[in-house]
Amino acid sequence: PPPLLRSQQVISSYCPDGLLREIRERVAEAWFAYAPSAAALQWMARRNPIPGDPYEVVASSSASVRISKALVKPAYALLAHRRTKRLVITIRGTNSFEDVIVD
């Protein structure tokens, strides 16, 4: 077979199970700031990281808010997980045309 081109080489194909679990949890947490409403955020928080072991919503804003002509407060969510003593802060990125202009 022909030799691999440099761009086709694989550095590593192994990923430890612990790292995969960690990534799965973080992906779910990253979506908290994209919840379209407080009710949707609460629904998501109750199911993550494990159903029956939920996050508690401490504070949130499901919409960007224009503070002044040049300043927009992005949507965010602040959640707490009592058992693991973890605090999660998520800030929404681009989600609308206005967000594109702000970003």
Short mmCIF file of C-alpha atoms in Angstrom, two decimals:
data_model
loop_
_atom_site.label_atom_id
_atom_site.label_comp_id
_atom_site.label_asym_id
_atom_site.label_seq_id
_atom_site.Cartn_x
_atom_site.Cartn_y
_atom_site.Cartn_z
CA PRO A 1 0.00 0.00 0.00
CA PRO A 2 1.13 3.60 -0.57
CA PRO A 3 2.57 5.43 2.46
CA LEU A 4 0.16 7.61 4.46
CA LEU A 5 0.24 11.31 3.74
CA ARG A 6 1.08 13.40 6.79
CA SER A 7 -2.51 14.71 7.02
CA GLN A 8 -3.86 11.13 7.10
CA GLN A 9 -1.80 9.93 10.04
CA VAL A 10 -3.61 9.12 13.27
CA ILE A 11 -1.93 10.37 16.43
CA SER A 12 -4.01 8.21 18.75
CA SER A 13 -7.25 6.30 18.49
CA TYR A 14 -7.55 5.46 22.20
CA CYS A 15 -9.66 7.49 24.61
CA PRO A 16 -10.02 6.33 28.23
CA ASP A 17 -13.58 5.57 29.39
CA GLY A 18 -13.27 8.16 32.18
CA LEU A 19 -12.49 10.89 29.67
CA LEU A 20 -15.45 9.87 27.49
CA ARG A 21 -17.78 10.08 30.54
CA GLU A 22 -16.37 13.50 31.41
CA ILE A 23 -16.91 14.75 27.86
CA ARG A 24 -20.50 13.46 27.89
CA GLU A 25 -21.24 15.35 31.09
CA ARG A 26 -19.65 18.56 29.84
CA VAL A 27 -21.56 18.46 26.55
CA ALA A 28 -24.85 18.24 28.46
CA GLU A 29 -23.78 21.12 30.71
CA ALA A 30 -22.79 23.27 27.75
CA TRP A 31 -26.36 23.07 26.41
CA PHE A 32 -27.90 24.51 29.61
CA ALA A 33 -27.41 28.09 28.39
CA TYR A 34 -29.30 27.28 25.16
CA ALA A 35 -32.53 26.30 26.93
CA PRO A 36 -35.30 28.45 25.42
CA SER A 37 -37.07 29.00 28.75
CA ALA A 38 -36.73 28.56 32.50
CA ALA A 39 -39.02 25.50 32.30
CA ALA A 40 -36.84 23.90 29.61
CA LEU A 41 -33.70 24.61 31.65
CA GLN A 42 -35.24 23.00 34.73
CA TRP A 43 -36.23 19.96 32.63
CA MET A 44 -32.64 19.63 31.36
CA ALA A 45 -31.14 20.14 34.83
CA ARG A 46 -33.29 17.38 36.35
CA ARG A 47 -31.89 14.87 33.83
CA ASN A 48 -28.21 15.72 34.08
CA PRO A 49 -25.72 14.44 34.99
CA ILE A 50 -27.85 11.45 36.05
CA PRO A 51 -31.67 11.28 36.21
CA GLY A 52 -32.59 11.33 39.90
CA ASP A 53 -29.38 13.19 40.83
CA PRO A 54 -30.16 16.61 39.36
CA TYR A 55 -28.53 19.98 39.17
CA GLU A 56 -30.37 22.84 40.86
CA VAL A 57 -30.89 26.03 38.88
CA VAL A 58 -29.46 28.90 40.93
CA ALA A 59 -29.94 31.70 38.39
CA SER A 60 -30.53 31.98 34.66
CA SER A 61 -31.51 34.19 31.78
CA SER A 62 -32.76 32.41 28.66
CA ALA A 63 -32.46 35.48 26.44
CA SER A 64 -29.78 38.01 25.60
CA VAL A 65 -30.62 41.44 27.01
CA ARG A 66 -29.42 44.70 25.49
CA ILE A 67 -27.99 46.81 28.32
CA SER A 68 -26.95 49.74 26.14
CA LYS A 69 -26.29 50.44 22.47
CA ALA A 70 -22.88 48.76 22.74
CA LEU A 71 -23.46 46.21 25.50
CA VAL A 72 -25.52 43.01 25.46
CA LYS A 73 -25.79 40.62 28.43
CA PRO A 74 -25.73 37.09 27.00
CA ALA A 75 -28.05 34.31 28.06
CA TYR A 76 -26.58 32.24 30.87
CA ALA A 77 -27.31 29.56 33.44
CA LEU A 78 -25.80 29.02 36.88
CA LEU A 79 -26.39 25.54 38.32
CA ALA A 80 -25.29 23.69 41.44
CA HIS A 81 -24.89 19.97 42.06
CA ARG A 82 -25.00 19.26 45.79
CA ARG A 83 -23.60 15.72 45.85
CA THR A 84 -20.49 16.54 43.82
CA LYS A 85 -20.30 20.12 45.15
CA ARG A 86 -19.97 21.31 41.54
CA LEU A 87 -21.00 24.75 40.33
CA VAL A 88 -21.61 25.11 36.60
CA ILE A 89 -21.67 28.45 34.80
CA THR A 90 -22.68 28.35 31.15
CA ILE A 91 -22.80 31.37 28.87
CA ARG A 92 -24.60 31.10 25.57
CA GLY A 93 -22.68 31.83 22.41
CA THR A 94 -24.19 32.55 19.02
CA ASN A 95 -27.86 31.59 18.84
CA SER A 96 -29.48 34.34 16.75
CA PHE A 97 -28.68 36.99 14.16
CA GLU A 98 -28.26 39.59 16.93
CA ASP A 99 -25.77 37.24 18.62
CA VAL A 100 -23.76 37.13 15.38
CA ILE A 101 -23.44 40.92 15.47
CA VAL A 102 -22.55 40.92 19.18
CA ASP A 103 -19.99 38.13 18.74
#
